[in-house]
Short mmCIF file of C-alpha atoms in Angstrom, two decimals:
data_model
loop_
_atom_site.label_atom_id
_atom_site.label_comp_id
_atom_site.label_asym_id
_atom_site.label_seq_id
_atom_site.Cartn_x
_atom_site.Cartn_y
_atom_site.Cartn_z
CA MET A 27 -5.04 -21.67 -12.80
CA THR A 28 -5.28 -23.04 -9.11
CA GLY A 29 -4.42 -26.51 -10.24
CA ASN A 30 -0.76 -26.05 -10.13
CA ALA A 31 -0.55 -22.90 -8.39
CA ASN A 32 1.19 -24.76 -5.50
CA VAL A 33 3.78 -26.32 -7.59
CA LYS A 34 4.31 -22.79 -9.05
CA LEU A 35 4.77 -21.25 -5.33
CA ASP A 36 7.07 -23.92 -4.49
CA ASP A 37 9.03 -23.00 -7.41
CA LEU A 38 9.03 -19.38 -6.21
CA THR A 39 10.33 -20.73 -2.80
CA ARG A 40 13.74 -22.01 -4.14
CA TYR A 41 14.47 -18.65 -5.57
CA SER A 42 14.55 -15.12 -4.34
CA GLY A 43 13.10 -12.17 -6.12
CA GLU A 44 15.22 -10.21 -8.45
CA TRP A 45 14.84 -7.01 -6.15
CA LEU A 46 16.81 -8.79 -3.50
CA ARG A 47 20.04 -9.42 -5.55
CA GLY A 48 21.46 -6.21 -4.49
CA VAL A 49 22.78 -5.08 -7.61
CA GLY A 50 21.13 -1.62 -8.14
CA PRO A 51 22.73 1.78 -7.48
CA GLN A 52 23.31 2.44 -3.98
CA SER A 53 22.49 -1.24 -2.88
CA ASP A 54 24.56 -1.12 0.18
CA ILE A 55 21.68 1.14 1.59
CA VAL A 56 18.89 1.01 -0.82
CA ILE A 57 17.24 -2.34 -0.95
CA SER A 58 14.54 -1.78 -3.55
CA SER A 59 12.62 0.86 -5.37
CA ARG A 60 8.87 0.47 -5.73
CA ILE A 61 6.01 2.03 -7.43
CA ARG A 62 2.36 1.15 -7.32
CA LEU A 63 -0.54 2.41 -9.18
CA ALA A 64 -4.21 2.03 -7.85
CA ARG A 65 -6.72 1.63 -10.50
CA ASN A 66 -10.42 0.91 -10.53
CA LEU A 67 -12.90 -0.40 -13.62
CA ALA A 68 -15.52 2.30 -14.55
CA ASP A 69 -18.29 0.16 -14.62
CA TYR A 70 -18.30 -1.42 -11.28
CA PRO A 71 -18.56 -0.06 -7.74
CA PHE A 72 -15.52 0.06 -5.59
CA ILE A 73 -14.73 -2.92 -3.50
CA SER A 74 -16.49 -2.07 -0.28
CA ARG A 75 -20.04 -2.02 -2.21
CA ALA A 76 -19.07 -4.71 -5.00
CA SER A 77 -21.39 -7.87 -4.76
CA PRO A 78 -19.66 -11.44 -5.04
CA GLN A 79 -20.93 -11.24 -8.66
CA ASP A 80 -19.30 -8.06 -9.29
CA ARG A 81 -15.86 -9.37 -7.69
CA GLY A 82 -16.19 -12.14 -10.18
CA ARG A 83 -16.75 -10.04 -13.13
CA ILE A 84 -13.87 -7.54 -12.23
CA GLN A 85 -11.70 -10.24 -11.56
CA GLY A 86 -12.68 -11.83 -14.96
CA GLN A 87 -12.39 -8.67 -17.01
CA LEU A 88 -9.05 -7.92 -15.53
CA GLN A 89 -7.55 -11.33 -16.05
CA THR A 90 -8.52 -11.10 -19.51
CA ALA A 91 -6.93 -7.80 -19.94
CA ILE A 92 -3.48 -9.17 -18.34
CA PRO A 93 -2.33 -11.67 -20.87
CA SER A 94 -1.60 -8.82 -23.31
CA LEU A 95 1.25 -8.37 -20.75
CA ALA A 96 2.54 -11.91 -21.24
CA ASP A 97 4.78 -11.38 -24.20
CA GLN A 98 6.89 -9.32 -21.82
CA ASP A 99 6.95 -11.94 -18.99
CA ASP A 100 5.96 -15.24 -18.16
CA LEU A 101 2.84 -14.69 -15.73
CA LEU A 102 2.14 -16.81 -12.74
CA CYS A 103 -1.47 -16.17 -11.91
CA ILE A 104 -2.61 -17.28 -8.40
CA ASP A 105 -6.21 -17.24 -6.92
CA VAL A 106 -5.50 -15.93 -3.58
CA GLU A 107 -8.97 -16.88 -2.21
CA GLU A 108 -8.09 -20.75 -2.73
CA LEU A 109 -4.62 -20.54 -1.07
CA ALA A 110 -3.75 -21.99 2.42
CA ALA A 111 -3.14 -19.48 4.93
CA VAL A 112 0.67 -20.29 5.01
CA ASP A 113 0.91 -19.69 1.28
CA ARG A 114 -0.92 -16.24 1.45
CA GLN A 115 1.61 -15.44 4.22
CA PHE A 116 4.34 -16.54 1.90
CA LEU A 117 3.21 -13.91 -0.72
CA VAL A 118 3.24 -11.24 1.85
CA GLU A 119 6.60 -11.84 3.36
CA ARG A 120 7.77 -11.98 -0.27
CA GLN A 121 6.30 -8.57 -0.94
CA LEU A 122 4.20 -9.76 -3.73
CA ILE A 123 0.86 -9.14 -2.25
CA SER A 124 -0.45 -6.74 0.67
CA ARG A 125 -1.72 -7.87 3.76
CA GLU A 126 -5.01 -6.49 3.04
CA LEU A 127 -5.45 -8.77 -0.01
CA ALA A 128 -4.02 -11.85 2.19
CA GLU A 129 -6.56 -11.31 4.78
CA ALA A 130 -9.68 -10.17 2.63
CA SER A 131 -12.44 -12.41 1.53
CA GLY A 132 -14.04 -13.05 -1.65
CA ALA A 133 -12.65 -13.56 -5.27
CA ARG A 134 -9.27 -12.02 -5.43
CA SER A 135 -5.99 -12.93 -7.02
CA VAL A 136 -2.63 -11.79 -7.90
CA ALA A 137 -0.52 -12.21 -11.25
CA ILE A 138 3.07 -12.26 -10.77
CA GLY A 139 6.03 -11.55 -13.30
CA ARG A 140 8.40 -14.48 -13.40
CA ASP A 141 11.42 -12.28 -12.09
CA GLU A 142 9.08 -11.05 -9.24
CA LYS A 143 9.68 -7.49 -10.47
CA PHE A 144 6.13 -6.79 -10.81
CA SER A 145 2.66 -8.07 -9.26
CA LEU A 146 -1.12 -7.08 -10.08
CA MET A 147 -3.17 -7.42 -7.30
CA ILE A 148 -6.93 -7.99 -8.21
CA ASN A 149 -9.67 -6.94 -5.87
CA GLU A 150 -7.70 -5.40 -3.34
CA GLU A 151 -8.51 -1.97 -1.74
CA ASP A 152 -9.01 -0.91 -5.40
CA HIS A 153 -10.02 -3.25 -8.13
CA LEU A 154 -6.32 -3.44 -9.60
CA ARG A 155 -3.12 -2.50 -7.96
CA ILE A 156 -0.10 -2.67 -10.13
CA GLN A 157 3.49 -2.79 -8.33
CA VAL A 158 6.76 -2.85 -9.86
CA MET A 159 9.97 -3.49 -7.95
CA GLU A 160 13.70 -2.75 -8.80
CA SER A 161 16.73 -3.61 -6.93
CA GLY A 162 18.57 -0.35 -5.43
CA LEU A 163 17.68 3.13 -6.04
CA ASP A 164 16.25 2.97 -9.70
CA LEU A 165 12.86 4.70 -9.61
CA GLU A 166 13.11 5.80 -13.34
CA SER A 167 13.27 1.99 -14.62
CA ALA A 168 10.44 1.25 -12.20
CA TRP A 169 8.21 4.04 -13.55
CA ASP A 170 9.07 3.16 -17.20
CA ARG A 171 7.95 -0.37 -16.59
CA ILE A 172 4.83 0.35 -14.72
CA ASN A 173 3.66 2.87 -17.04
CA ARG A 174 4.05 0.33 -19.90
CA ILE A 175 2.01 -2.20 -18.00
CA ASP A 176 -0.79 0.39 -17.07
CA ASP A 177 -0.86 1.43 -20.93
CA LEU A 178 -1.26 -2.17 -22.09
CA ILE A 179 -3.99 -3.02 -19.56
CA GLU A 180 -5.58 0.35 -20.28
CA GLU A 181 -6.00 -0.73 -23.98
CA LYS A 182 -8.55 -3.69 -22.85
CA VAL A 183 -10.52 -1.80 -20.05
CA THR A 184 -11.76 1.42 -18.96
CA PHE A 185 -10.65 2.79 -15.58
CA ALA A 186 -12.61 5.11 -13.52
CA CYS A 187 -11.28 8.51 -14.11
CA ASP A 188 -12.38 12.35 -13.69
CA GLU A 189 -11.04 15.23 -15.84
CA THR A 190 -10.52 17.18 -12.58
CA LEU A 191 -9.73 14.44 -10.10
CA GLY A 192 -7.72 12.06 -12.24
CA TYR A 193 -7.86 8.26 -11.61
CA LEU A 194 -10.61 7.62 -8.97
CA THR A 195 -9.84 5.34 -6.13
CA ALA A 196 -11.98 3.85 -3.22
CA CYS A 197 -9.93 5.98 -0.68
CA PRO A 198 -9.45 9.70 -1.34
CA THR A 199 -5.97 9.57 -0.06
CA ASN A 200 -5.03 7.69 -3.36
CA VAL A 201 -7.18 9.96 -5.93
CA GLY A 202 -5.34 11.60 -8.89
CA THR A 203 -2.19 9.75 -9.93
CA GLY A 204 -3.29 6.88 -7.74
CA MET A 205 0.63 6.36 -7.47
CA ARG A 206 2.74 5.41 -4.43
CA VAL A 207 6.48 5.65 -4.94
CA SER A 208 8.44 4.21 -2.11
CA VAL A 209 12.19 3.24 -1.37
CA MET A 210 13.24 0.76 1.12
CA LEU A 211 16.44 1.76 2.84
CA HIS A 212 18.55 0.03 5.45
CA LEU A 213 19.45 2.53 8.05
CA PRO A 214 21.17 0.60 11.06
CA ALA A 215 23.63 3.59 11.67
CA LEU A 216 21.06 6.33 12.10
CA VAL A 217 19.15 4.17 14.58
CA MET A 218 22.11 3.25 16.54
CA THR A 219 23.26 7.08 16.69
CA ARG A 220 19.67 7.77 17.63
CA GLN A 221 19.22 10.21 14.72
CA ILE A 222 16.36 8.32 12.90
CA ASP A 223 13.75 10.34 14.60
CA LYS A 224 15.04 13.50 13.32
CA VAL A 225 15.22 12.23 9.80
CA PHE A 226 11.59 11.12 10.06
CA ARG A 227 10.20 14.62 11.43
CA SER A 228 11.93 16.49 8.50
CA LEU A 229 10.49 13.75 6.07
CA HIS A 230 7.04 14.39 7.59
CA LYS A 231 7.29 18.07 7.07
CA ILE A 232 7.50 17.77 3.36
CA SER A 233 4.56 15.28 3.21
CA LEU A 234 6.65 11.96 2.93
CA ALA A 235 5.63 8.97 4.89
CA VAL A 236 7.87 6.46 6.61
CA ARG A 237 7.04 2.99 7.32
CA GLY A 238 8.45 -0.03 8.22
CA LEU A 239 9.57 -3.12 6.19
CA TYR A 240 5.95 -4.77 5.86
CA GLY A 241 4.10 -1.17 5.59
CA GLU A 242 1.83 -0.74 8.83
CA GLY A 243 3.08 0.14 12.30
CA SER A 244 5.93 1.84 13.69
CA GLN A 245 8.09 -1.02 14.11
CA ALA A 246 10.55 -1.05 11.87
CA MET A 247 12.06 -4.88 11.90
CA GLY A 248 15.82 -5.04 10.87
CA ASP A 249 16.05 -1.26 10.67
CA PHE A 250 14.53 -1.25 7.07
CA TYR A 251 12.36 1.83 6.50
CA GLN A 252 10.29 2.62 3.40
CA ILE A 253 10.01 6.18 2.53
CA SER A 254 7.11 7.20 0.29
CA ASN A 255 4.96 10.07 -1.05
CA GLN A 256 1.55 10.76 0.79
CA ILE A 257 0.16 13.19 -1.72
CA THR A 258 -1.08 11.58 -4.99
CA LEU A 259 -3.21 14.40 -6.50
CA GLY A 260 -1.93 17.79 -8.19
CA ARG A 261 1.54 16.63 -8.83
CA SER A 262 2.46 14.54 -11.98
CA GLU A 263 3.80 10.86 -11.69
CA LYS A 264 7.53 12.53 -12.73
CA ASP A 265 7.21 14.97 -10.05
CA LEU A 266 6.05 12.80 -7.46
CA ILE A 267 9.12 10.22 -8.45
CA LYS A 268 11.44 13.38 -8.37
CA GLN A 269 10.35 14.37 -4.76
CA VAL A 270 11.25 10.89 -3.26
CA GLY A 271 14.04 10.52 -5.70
CA ASP A 272 15.82 13.96 -4.46
CA VAL A 273 15.16 13.16 -0.60
CA VAL A 274 16.71 9.62 -0.59
CA PRO A 275 20.25 10.66 -1.53
CA VAL A 276 20.14 13.02 1.43
CA VAL A 277 19.11 10.07 3.76
CA ILE A 278 21.68 7.85 2.27
CA LYS A 279 24.20 10.60 3.01
CA TYR A 280 23.32 10.74 6.77
CA GLU A 281 23.25 7.10 7.10
CA ARG A 282 27.12 7.02 5.54
CA GLN A 283 27.86 9.84 7.81
CA ALA A 284 26.47 8.21 10.83
CA ARG A 285 28.53 4.85 9.69
CA GLU A 286 31.59 6.80 9.29
CA PHE A 287 31.10 8.40 12.98
CA LEU A 288 30.71 4.96 14.33
CA VAL A 289 33.80 3.62 12.70
CA GLN A 290 35.72 6.58 13.88
CA GLU A 291 34.37 6.80 17.35
CA SER A 292 34.48 3.28 18.36
CA GLN A 293 35.82 0.85 15.68
CA GLU A 294 36.20 -1.86 18.44
CA ASN A 295 32.65 -1.49 19.68
CA LEU A 296 31.30 -1.64 16.26
CA HIS A 297 33.43 -4.68 15.15
CA ASP A 298 32.67 -6.49 18.35
CA ARG A 299 28.62 -5.83 17.91
CA VAL A 300 29.07 -7.16 14.46
CA SER A 301 31.07 -10.14 15.14
CA ARG A 302 28.79 -10.98 18.14
CA ALA A 303 25.77 -10.76 15.97
CA TYR A 304 27.24 -12.85 13.26
CA GLY A 305 28.39 -15.29 16.06
CA ILE A 306 25.10 -15.80 17.32
CA LEU A 307 23.32 -16.32 13.98
CA ARG A 308 25.78 -19.01 13.03
CA ASN A 309 25.65 -20.92 16.35
CA ALA A 310 22.22 -20.49 17.79
CA GLN A 311 20.11 -23.48 18.42
CA THR A 312 16.77 -21.75 18.49
CA ILE A 313 15.77 -18.06 17.52
CA SER A 314 12.93 -15.89 17.01
CA SER A 315 12.11 -14.03 14.00
CA GLU A 316 12.71 -10.69 15.72
CA GLU A 317 16.21 -11.45 17.00
CA THR A 318 16.98 -12.75 13.71
CA MET A 319 16.24 -9.50 11.98
CA HIS A 320 18.00 -7.34 14.82
CA LEU A 321 21.13 -9.42 14.17
CA LEU A 322 21.14 -9.73 10.46
CA SER A 323 20.94 -6.10 10.48
CA SER A 324 24.17 -5.68 12.20
CA VAL A 325 25.68 -8.28 10.17
CA ARG A 326 24.62 -6.56 7.09
CA MET A 327 26.25 -3.32 8.00
CA GLY A 328 29.31 -5.19 8.93
CA VAL A 329 29.49 -6.76 5.46
CA ASN A 330 29.07 -3.17 3.92
CA LEU A 331 31.81 -1.84 6.26
CA GLY A 332 34.33 -4.71 5.39
CA LEU A 333 34.09 -5.74 9.17
CA ILE A 334 33.01 -9.33 7.45
CA ASP A 335 34.58 -10.31 4.59
CA ASP A 336 33.40 -13.85 3.87
CA LEU A 337 29.78 -13.14 3.26
CA LYS A 338 27.94 -11.34 0.29
CA ILE A 339 24.88 -8.94 0.49
CA PRO A 340 22.59 -11.04 -1.69
CA ILE A 341 22.79 -13.72 0.84
CA VAL A 342 22.14 -11.43 3.74
CA ASN A 343 19.01 -10.08 2.03
CA GLU A 344 17.81 -13.40 1.06
CA LEU A 345 18.14 -14.49 4.77
CA PHE A 346 16.08 -11.56 5.93
CA ILE A 347 13.22 -13.12 3.81
CA HIS A 348 13.71 -16.67 4.08
CA THR A 349 13.70 -16.80 7.87
CA GLN A 350 10.44 -15.30 8.13
CA PRO A 351 7.68 -17.85 9.38
CA ALA A 352 5.86 -18.92 6.12
CA HIS A 353 9.08 -18.97 4.26
CA LEU A 354 10.59 -21.34 6.75
CA GLN A 355 7.67 -23.68 6.66
CA LYS A 356 7.63 -23.71 2.76
CA LEU A 357 11.26 -24.33 2.88
CA SER A 358 11.15 -27.15 5.37
CA GLY A 359 8.06 -28.51 3.75
CA SER A 360 6.19 -29.00 6.86
CA GLU A 361 3.74 -26.75 9.15
CA LEU A 362 5.64 -25.65 12.20
CA ASP A 363 4.40 -24.14 15.50
CA THR A 364 6.65 -21.07 17.09
CA THR A 365 8.83 -23.41 18.97
CA ASP A 366 9.66 -25.82 15.97
CA ARG A 367 9.98 -22.82 13.78
CA ASN A 368 12.46 -21.19 16.00
CA ILE A 369 14.66 -24.24 16.12
CA GLU A 370 14.22 -24.77 12.04
CA ARG A 371 15.37 -20.87 11.81
CA ALA A 372 18.24 -21.47 13.73
CA ARG A 373 19.30 -24.66 11.73
CA TYR A 374 18.52 -22.92 8.59
CA LEU A 375 21.00 -19.82 9.53
CA ARG A 376 23.80 -22.27 10.72
CA ARG A 377 23.50 -24.21 7.43
CA HIS A 378 23.63 -20.95 5.03
CA LEU A 379 26.08 -19.15 6.96
CA ALA A 380 28.28 -22.05 7.17
CA GLN A 381 28.26 -22.73 3.38
CA ALA A 382 28.81 -18.96 2.80
CA ASP A 383 32.01 -19.34 4.56
CA ARG A 384 33.42 -22.01 2.28
CA PRO A 385 35.42 -20.04 -0.46
CA ASP A 386 34.55 -22.50 -3.19
CA SER A 387 30.87 -22.38 -2.53
CA GLU A 388 28.63 -20.80 -5.05
CA ASN A 389 26.29 -19.29 -2.44
CA ASN A 390 23.36 -20.20 -4.13
CA MET B 23 -24.25 32.12 25.33
CA LYS B 24 -21.21 31.54 27.71
CA CYS B 25 -18.27 29.59 26.99
CA GLN B 26 -18.39 25.97 28.34
CA LYS B 27 -15.08 26.01 29.82
CA CYS B 28 -14.91 29.75 31.35
CA GLU B 29 -17.19 32.73 31.81
CA LYS B 30 -16.10 34.51 28.54
CA PRO B 31 -18.80 34.71 25.79
CA ALA B 32 -18.92 31.87 23.32
CA ASN B 33 -18.03 32.98 19.78
CA PHE B 34 -17.21 29.66 18.38
CA HIS B 35 -19.82 26.94 17.65
CA ILE B 36 -18.47 23.89 16.79
CA THR B 37 -20.32 20.74 15.86
CA GLU B 38 -18.34 17.43 16.78
CA LEU B 39 -18.82 14.80 14.40
CA THR B 40 -16.61 11.90 15.79
CA GLY B 41 -19.43 9.99 17.52
CA GLY B 42 -22.54 8.55 16.00
CA LYS B 43 -24.46 11.45 16.28
CA PRO B 44 -23.21 15.17 15.99
CA GLN B 45 -22.80 17.15 19.09
CA GLU B 46 -22.48 21.04 19.60
CA VAL B 47 -19.62 22.52 21.57
CA HIS B 48 -19.70 26.28 22.21
CA LEU B 49 -16.34 27.92 23.14
CA CYS B 50 -14.47 31.40 23.59
CA GLU B 51 -11.71 32.05 21.22
CA ASP B 52 -8.91 30.78 23.41
CA HIS B 53 -10.61 27.74 24.45
CA ALA B 54 -11.67 27.03 20.72
CA ARG B 55 -8.17 27.14 19.59
CA GLU B 56 -7.11 24.66 22.39
CA TYR B 57 -9.90 22.46 21.51
CA LEU B 58 -9.14 22.49 17.76
CA THR B 59 -5.47 22.00 18.26
CA GLN B 60 -5.98 19.02 20.42
CA ALA B 61 -8.20 17.40 17.82
CA GLY B 62 -5.67 18.07 15.13
CA GLU B 63 -2.99 16.23 17.31
CA ALA B 64 -5.29 13.40 17.99
CA GLY B 65 -5.32 12.89 14.22
CA GLU B 66 -1.84 11.23 14.07
CA PRO B 67 -2.30 7.44 13.56
CA PRO B 68 -1.54 5.56 16.67
CA ALA B 69 1.52 3.49 16.38
CA GLY B 70 1.28 -0.55 15.77
CA THR B 71 -2.37 -0.28 14.60
CA ASN B 72 -3.55 -1.30 11.30
CA MET B 73 -2.61 1.44 8.68
CA ALA B 74 -5.75 1.45 6.75
CA ALA B 75 -8.09 1.58 9.99
CA ALA B 76 -5.79 4.55 11.37
CA MET B 77 -5.96 6.27 8.15
CA ALA B 78 -9.75 5.89 7.91
CA GLN B 79 -9.88 7.30 11.63
CA GLN B 80 -7.61 10.12 10.71
CA MET B 81 -9.77 11.02 7.93
CA ALA B 82 -13.01 10.76 9.78
CA GLN B 83 -11.41 13.36 12.13
CA GLN B 84 -10.43 15.65 9.39
CA ILE B 85 -13.69 15.60 8.06
CA ALA B 86 -15.22 16.36 11.34
CA ALA B 87 -12.94 19.32 11.73
CA GLN B 88 -13.46 20.75 8.42
CA MET B 89 -17.36 20.56 8.51
CA ALA B 90 -17.47 21.54 12.27
CA ILE B 91 -17.49 25.33 11.77
CA GLY B 92 -20.22 27.43 10.46
CA GLN B 93 -22.86 24.30 10.27
CA THR B 94 -25.51 23.46 12.72
CA ALA B 95 -25.98 19.75 13.91
CA ASP B 96 -29.08 19.65 11.98
CA GLU B 97 -27.46 20.51 8.52
CA LEU B 98 -24.58 17.96 9.29
CA GLU B 99 -26.94 15.36 9.98
CA LYS B 100 -28.73 16.04 6.77
CA LEU B 101 -25.42 15.95 4.85
CA ASP B 102 -24.39 12.68 6.69
CA GLN B 103 -27.69 10.88 5.56
CA GLN B 104 -27.09 11.79 1.95
CA ALA B 105 -26.90 8.81 -0.15
CA CYS B 106 -25.30 8.06 -3.66
CA PRO B 107 -27.98 7.19 -6.11
CA VAL B 108 -25.70 4.77 -7.82
CA CYS B 109 -24.17 2.53 -5.05
CA GLY B 110 -26.44 3.44 -2.14
CA ILE B 111 -23.70 4.43 0.45
CA THR B 112 -24.35 7.31 2.84
CA PHE B 113 -21.76 10.04 3.38
CA TYR B 114 -22.04 8.66 7.25
CA GLU B 115 -20.89 5.30 5.94
CA PHE B 116 -18.14 6.66 4.05
CA ARG B 117 -16.84 8.61 7.00
CA SER B 118 -17.00 5.83 9.25
CA GLN B 119 -15.29 3.26 6.95
CA GLY B 120 -12.96 5.60 4.94
CA ARG B 121 -13.78 3.84 1.69
CA LEU B 122 -15.83 5.16 -1.09
CA GLY B 123 -18.66 3.01 -2.51
CA CYS B 124 -18.33 3.84 -6.11
CA PRO B 125 -16.77 6.51 -8.86
CA ASN B 126 -19.95 8.49 -8.69
CA ASP B 127 -19.45 9.07 -5.02
CA TYR B 128 -17.00 11.81 -6.01
CA VAL B 129 -19.71 13.45 -7.87
CA CYS B 130 -22.56 13.19 -5.39
CA PHE B 131 -20.46 13.84 -2.31
CA LYS B 132 -18.43 16.56 -4.09
CA LYS B 133 -19.46 19.13 -1.60
CA GLN B 134 -18.13 17.22 1.37
CA LEU B 135 -15.25 15.63 -0.32
CA GLU B 136 -13.94 18.83 -1.98
CA PRO B 137 -12.56 20.30 1.54
CA LEU B 138 -11.13 17.05 2.46
CA ILE B 139 -9.15 16.33 -0.61
CA LEU B 140 -7.74 19.58 -0.52
CA ASN B 141 -6.66 19.06 2.95
CA ILE B 142 -4.88 15.68 2.38
CA HIS B 143 -3.25 16.70 -1.05
CA GLY B 144 -3.13 20.34 -0.97
CA GLU B 145 -4.49 20.56 -4.37
CA SER B 146 -7.67 19.76 -6.18
CA GLN B 147 -6.77 19.34 -9.84
CA HIS B 148 -5.21 16.31 -11.21
CA VAL B 149 -1.93 16.82 -13.10
CA GLY B 150 -0.22 13.72 -14.94
CA LYS B 151 -1.22 10.66 -16.81
CA SER B 152 -4.77 10.17 -17.89
CA PRO B 153 -6.43 7.33 -19.82
CA LYS B 154 -6.45 7.98 -23.62
CA GLY B 155 -10.38 7.35 -23.92
CA ALA B 156 -11.05 9.08 -20.63
CA SER B 157 -13.98 11.43 -21.64
CA VAL B 158 -15.60 8.87 -23.74
CA ALA B 159 -18.53 7.13 -22.09
CA SER B 160 -18.08 8.67 -18.56
CA ARG B 161 -22.08 9.05 -18.30
CA GLU B 162 -22.51 5.49 -19.25
CA ARG B 163 -20.23 4.04 -16.63
CA THR B 164 -22.28 5.30 -13.84
CA GLN B 165 -25.32 4.42 -15.45
CA LEU B 166 -24.42 0.83 -15.94
CA ILE B 167 -23.40 0.66 -12.20
CA ARG B 168 -27.04 2.04 -11.37
CA LEU B 169 -29.07 -0.26 -13.92
CA ARG B 170 -27.21 -3.30 -12.53
CA ARG B 171 -28.06 -2.31 -8.98
CA GLU B 172 -31.61 -1.84 -9.95
CA MET B 173 -31.82 -5.12 -11.71
CA LYS B 174 -30.62 -6.85 -8.72
CA SER B 175 -33.28 -5.27 -6.37
CA ALA B 176 -36.04 -5.95 -8.97
CA ILE B 177 -35.19 -9.41 -9.20
CA ALA B 178 -35.15 -9.44 -5.25
CA GLU B 179 -38.56 -7.94 -5.45
CA GLU B 180 -39.81 -10.57 -8.12
CA ALA B 181 -40.53 -7.73 -10.49
CA TYR B 182 -39.10 -9.95 -13.64
CA GLU B 183 -40.73 -7.58 -16.14
CA ARG B 184 -38.81 -4.61 -14.81
CA ALA B 185 -35.75 -6.72 -14.39
CA SER B 186 -35.83 -7.90 -18.08
CA GLN B 187 -36.13 -4.45 -19.20
CA LEU B 188 -33.32 -3.07 -17.09
CA ARG B 189 -31.31 -6.10 -18.58
CA ASP B 190 -32.10 -5.04 -22.23
CA GLN B 191 -31.02 -1.49 -21.18
CA ILE B 192 -27.64 -2.97 -19.72
CA ARG B 193 -27.09 -5.01 -22.84
CA GLN B 194 -27.47 -2.05 -25.23
CA ILE B 195 -24.80 0.14 -23.30
CA GLU B 196 -22.61 -2.80 -23.14
CA GLY B 197 -23.00 -3.59 -26.88
CA GLY B 198 -22.17 0.04 -27.63
CA ARG B 199 -19.02 0.04 -25.35
CA GLU B 200 -17.83 -3.16 -26.85
CA SER B 201 -18.31 -1.97 -30.40
CA ARG B 202 -16.49 1.15 -29.61
CA MET B 203 -13.75 -0.35 -27.70
CA GLY B 204 -13.22 -2.95 -30.95
CA GLY B 205 -13.26 0.28 -33.22
CA ASP B 206 -10.40 1.56 -31.40
CA GLU B 207 -8.03 -1.25 -32.00
#
């Protein structure tokens, strides 16, 4: 399994996930819709108490259960323990594994659907974490897909479950459905008009959580925010999806209003800001990841508002991911320190944005 | 007894659990309210820290706040030292790391976890999807975890006869499960 994992990873490098294509409903503002389910095998201790032998057996049992999915999709199985640090980071940047799985130790792995629309993490905080991602706002498709995957695996293994508490998880915060529904939104205008905190406070009041692009911390790089449910017990999967699904259009409406306000109040300032950001990205000789995210965010909004007409959203979406440290190193085929990465990042941006400029280019 | 912060009588006897050892705090009504509100606000996860660690910390504080009222330090220490017969984790270990040790913890720490779960989710009864064969083999699963653990310690103590008995028991249960699962298909 691990022998050609590197070759397969290199394959992934050249493409980008289906969920980045910017094709789903409301995809000018909603990047992706994601659902994850936490499951544990009934016959073993949770991960914190699992011996190395337990971890091996858990992994073995789940890996045997997973091929039942293979008729749906080609699966890429990767032994995370054997991966180099840069490859683990690559999968985190790609949203295919969590930081926790990347940084843990001991037997652990991930199985990835070929179009990157789902991944199965083995021996993360729970024995199994199933994750499905769709482009744009499309939680129903995500639920149909993940429910089917869960059913198929459940035919082969026994998950820890209790009549009162539902699916049992290592942390009581996930007990019940074990489900986290999360929608990733791009909200630059709400940030620029300083209304984002107001939105957060009202979401917290109805028990929804808001996080940045890669989950932890409060720093939302590139003005990306994930809205997700905190409660997992006492509400059905459909109800939890509905709660998030109902609130997202409201946030989208606020973002659109803020964009309209910016256009009406100071079209020149906004156009200037967007054009300067685009100018720096196309001409910089060295640039940090943080600055790139910040400028790409303005450019992305500029494209959506028609202020930049020679660039397409899928290219911008891809640049957000491909300019991250591990992606840059994989794409350039060499290990780079921070200084060299900043130079390589600027080179990558110049090349891809110049390419996008050419009308006859395929943009791929 | 007087309030620790003013001259009024102390009507509230709160046991603080956030440190390694429970500590008792005696306060009047006003100061107790102030004290408990502060504890609640401190429960927000600090920005920029690891989410999992922050949640574990938040949870520990929640547990502390819930268990605090109406129980003495001795009682709390006893609850803390209670261990799961299946995986061996103590309740103290759970509340310091925020992760349970095995599915049976939900049974053996039921008393301590119930208010915590209610506080997190606002509900205590699962609604939604359940595995199709959920009620089957629920006892066997905890049994298996316990037997494997006992076998491991038997081997460590070089009690090989006992270990082999345990191995036979494990095989018997596993065999039963497999034939049942095979029969379902």
